[in-house]
XYZ file of C-alpha atoms in Angstrom:
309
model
C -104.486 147.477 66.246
C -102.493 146.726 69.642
C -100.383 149.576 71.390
C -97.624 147.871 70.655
C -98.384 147.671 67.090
C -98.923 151.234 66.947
C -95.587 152.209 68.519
C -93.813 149.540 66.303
C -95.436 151.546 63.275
C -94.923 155.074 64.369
C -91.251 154.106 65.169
C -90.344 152.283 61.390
C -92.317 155.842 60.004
C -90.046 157.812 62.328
C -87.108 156.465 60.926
C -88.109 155.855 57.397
C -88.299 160.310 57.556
C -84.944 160.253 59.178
C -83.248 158.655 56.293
C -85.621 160.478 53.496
C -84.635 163.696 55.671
C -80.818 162.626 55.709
C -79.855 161.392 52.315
C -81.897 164.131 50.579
C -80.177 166.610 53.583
C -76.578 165.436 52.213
C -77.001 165.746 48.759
C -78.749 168.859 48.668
C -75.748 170.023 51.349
C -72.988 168.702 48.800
C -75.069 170.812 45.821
C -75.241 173.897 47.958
C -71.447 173.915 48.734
C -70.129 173.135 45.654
C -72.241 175.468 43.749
C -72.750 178.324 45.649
C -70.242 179.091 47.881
C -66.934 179.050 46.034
C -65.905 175.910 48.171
C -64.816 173.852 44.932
C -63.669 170.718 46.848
C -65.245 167.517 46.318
C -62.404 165.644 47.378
C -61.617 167.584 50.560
C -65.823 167.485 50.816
C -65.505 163.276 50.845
C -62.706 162.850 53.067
C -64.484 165.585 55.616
C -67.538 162.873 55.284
C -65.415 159.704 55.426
C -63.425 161.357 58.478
C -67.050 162.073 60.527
C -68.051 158.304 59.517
C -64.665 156.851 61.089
C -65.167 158.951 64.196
C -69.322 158.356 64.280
C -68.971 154.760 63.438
C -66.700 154.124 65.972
C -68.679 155.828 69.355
C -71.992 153.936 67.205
C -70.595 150.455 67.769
C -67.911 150.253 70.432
C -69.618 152.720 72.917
C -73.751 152.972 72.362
C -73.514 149.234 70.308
C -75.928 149.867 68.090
C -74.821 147.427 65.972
C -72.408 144.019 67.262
C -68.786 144.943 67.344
C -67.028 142.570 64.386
C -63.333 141.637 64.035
C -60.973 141.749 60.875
C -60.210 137.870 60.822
C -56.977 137.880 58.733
C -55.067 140.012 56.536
C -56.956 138.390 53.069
C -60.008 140.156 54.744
C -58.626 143.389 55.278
C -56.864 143.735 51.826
C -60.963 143.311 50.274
C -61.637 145.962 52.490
C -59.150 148.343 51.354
C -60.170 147.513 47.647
C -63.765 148.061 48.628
C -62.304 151.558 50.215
C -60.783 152.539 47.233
C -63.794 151.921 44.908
C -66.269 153.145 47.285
C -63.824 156.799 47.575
C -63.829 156.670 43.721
C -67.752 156.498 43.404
C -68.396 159.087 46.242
C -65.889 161.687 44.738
C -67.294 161.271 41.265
C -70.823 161.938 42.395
C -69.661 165.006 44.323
C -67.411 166.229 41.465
C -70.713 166.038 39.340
C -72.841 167.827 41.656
C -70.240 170.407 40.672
C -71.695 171.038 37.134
C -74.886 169.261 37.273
C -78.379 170.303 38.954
C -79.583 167.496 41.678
C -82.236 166.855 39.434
C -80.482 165.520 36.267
C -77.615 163.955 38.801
C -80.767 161.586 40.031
C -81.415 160.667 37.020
C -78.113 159.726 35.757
C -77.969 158.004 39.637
C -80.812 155.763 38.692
C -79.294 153.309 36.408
C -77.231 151.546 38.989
C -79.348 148.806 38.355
C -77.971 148.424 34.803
C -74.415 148.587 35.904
C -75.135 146.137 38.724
C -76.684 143.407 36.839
C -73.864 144.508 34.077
C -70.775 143.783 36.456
C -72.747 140.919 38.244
C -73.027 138.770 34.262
C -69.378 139.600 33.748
C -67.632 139.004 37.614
C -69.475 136.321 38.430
C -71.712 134.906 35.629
C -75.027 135.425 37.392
C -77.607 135.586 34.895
C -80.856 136.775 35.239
C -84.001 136.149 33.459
C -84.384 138.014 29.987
C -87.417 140.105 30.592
C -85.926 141.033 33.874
C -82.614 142.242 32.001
C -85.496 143.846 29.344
C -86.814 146.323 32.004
C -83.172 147.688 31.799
C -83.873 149.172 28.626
C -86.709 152.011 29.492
C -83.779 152.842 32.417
C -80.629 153.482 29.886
C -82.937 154.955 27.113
C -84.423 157.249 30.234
C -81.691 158.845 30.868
C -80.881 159.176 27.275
C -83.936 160.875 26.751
C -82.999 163.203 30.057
C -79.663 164.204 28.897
C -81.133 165.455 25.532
C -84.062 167.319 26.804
C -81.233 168.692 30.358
C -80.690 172.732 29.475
C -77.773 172.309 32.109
C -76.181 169.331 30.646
C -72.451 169.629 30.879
C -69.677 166.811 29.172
C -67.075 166.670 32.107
C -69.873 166.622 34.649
C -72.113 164.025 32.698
C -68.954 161.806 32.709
C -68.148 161.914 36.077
C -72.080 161.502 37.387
C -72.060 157.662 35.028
C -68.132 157.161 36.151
C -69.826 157.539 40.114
C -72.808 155.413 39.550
C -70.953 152.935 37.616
C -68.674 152.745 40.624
C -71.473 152.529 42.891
C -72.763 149.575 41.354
C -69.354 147.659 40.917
C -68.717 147.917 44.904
C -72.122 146.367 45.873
C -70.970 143.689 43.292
C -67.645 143.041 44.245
C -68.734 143.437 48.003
C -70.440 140.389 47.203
C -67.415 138.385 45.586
C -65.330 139.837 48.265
C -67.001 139.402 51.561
C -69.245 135.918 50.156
C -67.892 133.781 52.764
C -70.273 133.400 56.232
C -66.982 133.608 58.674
C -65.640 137.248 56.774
C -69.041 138.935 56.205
C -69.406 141.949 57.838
C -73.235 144.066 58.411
C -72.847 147.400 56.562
C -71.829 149.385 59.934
C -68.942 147.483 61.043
C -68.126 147.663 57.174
C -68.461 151.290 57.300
C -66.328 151.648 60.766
C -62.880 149.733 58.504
C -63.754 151.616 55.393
C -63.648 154.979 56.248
C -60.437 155.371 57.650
C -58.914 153.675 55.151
C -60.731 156.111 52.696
C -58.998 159.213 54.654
C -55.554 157.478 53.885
C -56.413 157.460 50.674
C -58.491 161.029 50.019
C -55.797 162.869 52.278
C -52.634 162.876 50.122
C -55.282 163.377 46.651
C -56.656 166.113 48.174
C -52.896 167.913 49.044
C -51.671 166.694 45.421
C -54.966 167.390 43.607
C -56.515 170.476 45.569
C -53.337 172.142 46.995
C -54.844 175.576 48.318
C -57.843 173.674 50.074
C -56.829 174.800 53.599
C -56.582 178.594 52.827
C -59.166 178.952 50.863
C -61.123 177.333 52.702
C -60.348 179.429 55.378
C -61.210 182.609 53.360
C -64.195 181.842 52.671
C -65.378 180.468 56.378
C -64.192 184.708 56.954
C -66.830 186.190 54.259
C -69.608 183.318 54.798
C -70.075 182.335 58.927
C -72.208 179.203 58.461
C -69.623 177.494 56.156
C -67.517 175.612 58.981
C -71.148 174.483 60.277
C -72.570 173.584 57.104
C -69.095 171.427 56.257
C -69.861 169.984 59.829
C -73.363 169.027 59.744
C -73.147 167.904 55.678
C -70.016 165.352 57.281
C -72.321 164.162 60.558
C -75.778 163.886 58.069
C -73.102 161.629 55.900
C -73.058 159.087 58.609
C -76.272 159.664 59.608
C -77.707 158.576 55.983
C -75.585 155.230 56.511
C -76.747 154.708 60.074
C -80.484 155.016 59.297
C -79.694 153.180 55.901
C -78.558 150.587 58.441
C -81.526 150.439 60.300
C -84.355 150.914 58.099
C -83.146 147.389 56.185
C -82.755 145.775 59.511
C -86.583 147.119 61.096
C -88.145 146.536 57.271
C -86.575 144.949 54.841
C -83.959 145.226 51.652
C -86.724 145.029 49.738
C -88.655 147.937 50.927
C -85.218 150.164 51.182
C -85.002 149.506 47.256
C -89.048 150.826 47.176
C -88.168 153.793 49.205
C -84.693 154.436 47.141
C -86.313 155.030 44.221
C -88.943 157.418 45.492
C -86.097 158.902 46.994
C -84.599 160.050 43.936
C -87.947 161.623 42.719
C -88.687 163.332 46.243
C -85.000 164.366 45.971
C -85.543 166.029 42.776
C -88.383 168.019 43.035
C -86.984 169.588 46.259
C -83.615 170.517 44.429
C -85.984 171.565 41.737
C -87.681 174.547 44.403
C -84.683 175.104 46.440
C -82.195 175.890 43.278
C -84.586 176.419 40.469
C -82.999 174.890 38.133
C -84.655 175.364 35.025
C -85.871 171.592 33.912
C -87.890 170.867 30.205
C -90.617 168.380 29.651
C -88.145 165.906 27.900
C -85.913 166.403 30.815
C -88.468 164.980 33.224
C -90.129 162.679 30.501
C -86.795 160.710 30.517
C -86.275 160.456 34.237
C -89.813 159.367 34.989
C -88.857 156.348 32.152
C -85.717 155.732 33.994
C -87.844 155.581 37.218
C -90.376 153.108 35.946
C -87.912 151.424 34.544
C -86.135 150.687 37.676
C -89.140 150.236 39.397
C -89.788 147.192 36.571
C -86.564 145.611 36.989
C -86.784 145.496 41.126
C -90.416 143.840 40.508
C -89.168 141.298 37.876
C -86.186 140.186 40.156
C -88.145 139.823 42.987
C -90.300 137.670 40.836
C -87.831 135.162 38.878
C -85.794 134.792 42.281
């Protein structure tokens, strides 16, 4: 193996730990504040994380150009933006809103079955059909999760609700950022996407969180007075936000969208037995019976896609 090989290798490894390190970093961060500090903000938590991505994005591309700069090309464009914004607030507030009552654990496996809702949205918006044993692997992922929820000793309604309302969300953006954004002149990469969503996502977050979390800002402030580290931790959870979508970023563009998906789904079960030591959540054999279905499941349905392209 060549030098250059070497470095080429150590470098994609190097960043492939940077985005394990971030995403699990963030959600673990969102758990941790949430749960056990009193700081019972999601929304106020998402628009602190959309607010560092505006700001981050910006000094990313237009000063250290990590990625080409991209214009908004006409007011059509911008308006699928915005909707994209809207959706994309709705599915990151709903997953922090569940980390609220859920553990990390059963919130990853709830997370799992995007796949379902994205081929689900995908047959419906735009008729894309796949083939049947492809839409067959789907089944072990629903019934997963199934199995999960009955076996979950910390399984709450409101929380439950909120984790499927997220992920469904999740998967209806990548869908409709497909319909949206199909055409080769208005396609943006996923950073210069991330640099026009995000401040459009403050508009939006900033008056929910005054109507819909009124006593944010003093209580907030209360509690930064009996726990020190809770202005940094708000600070580097917000800065590890971007960071997850910045190495997300590069990690497809060094390897490929094929091996993100691979390393997505480990993600989730790396994710899960951290959570698992960190907040010892108590978990049950069912519990981690279903996820490990979901899991396979997912891992199925990538393979069979890949294969009846």
């Amino acid at each position: 193996m060549s030098a250059q090989s070497e470095k080429k290798g150590f470098f994609i490894a190097t960043l492939i730990t940077f985005w394990y390190s971030s995403n699990i970093g963030v959600l673990l961060l969102n758990k941790l504040l949430l749960s056990n500090y009193g700081f019972k903000f999601p929304i106020f938590l998402t628009m602190c994380h959309m607010t560092a991505c505006a700001v981050l994005s910006y000094v990313s591309i237009v000063f250290l150009k990590i990625a080409p700069f991209q214009r908004i090309k006409s007011r059509s464009q911008f308006f699928r933006i915005a909707t994209l914004s809207v959706v994309f607030c709705g599915s990151v507030v709903g997953g922090n809103i569940s980390l609220r009552y859920l553990p990390v654990s059963f919130n990853q496996a709830v997370g799992a079955t995007t796949p379902f809702f994205t081929a689900l949205f995908a047959y419906f918006m735009t008729r894309k059909q796949e083939a049947w044993v492809t839409y067959g692997c789907l089944v072990p992922v629903v019934t997963g999760v199934i199995i999960a929820s009955g076996g979950e000793p910390s399984f709450h309604l409101y929380g439950f609700i909120m984790c499927i309302g997220a992920t469904a969300a999740r998967a209806f953006k990548s869908v409709l950022q497909g319909v949206l954004l199909s055409s080769e002149g208005e396609k943006l990469n996923s950073m210069n996407l991330l640099l026009y969503m995000s401040p459009i996502a403050v508009l939006v977050l900033l008056p929910a969180a005054l109507v819909m979390e009124p006593n944010v800002v003093d209580v907030t402030m209360t509690l930064a007075t009996e726990h020190r580290y809770l202005g940094l931790l708000i600070l580097v959870n917000s800065a590890m936000a971007y960071g997850a979508n910045l190495l997300n970023f590069l990690v497809t563009k060094h390897t490929s969208a094929l091996t993100l998906q691979v390393l997505g789904n480990a993600k989730g079960a790396v994710a899960v037995v951290i959570s698992i030591l960190i907040f010892q959540n108590p978990v049950t054999f069912i519990g981690i019976a279903g996820y490990t279905m979901t899991v396979m499941g997912v891992v199925a349905y990538g393979e069979s896609k890949r294969r009846h392209k």
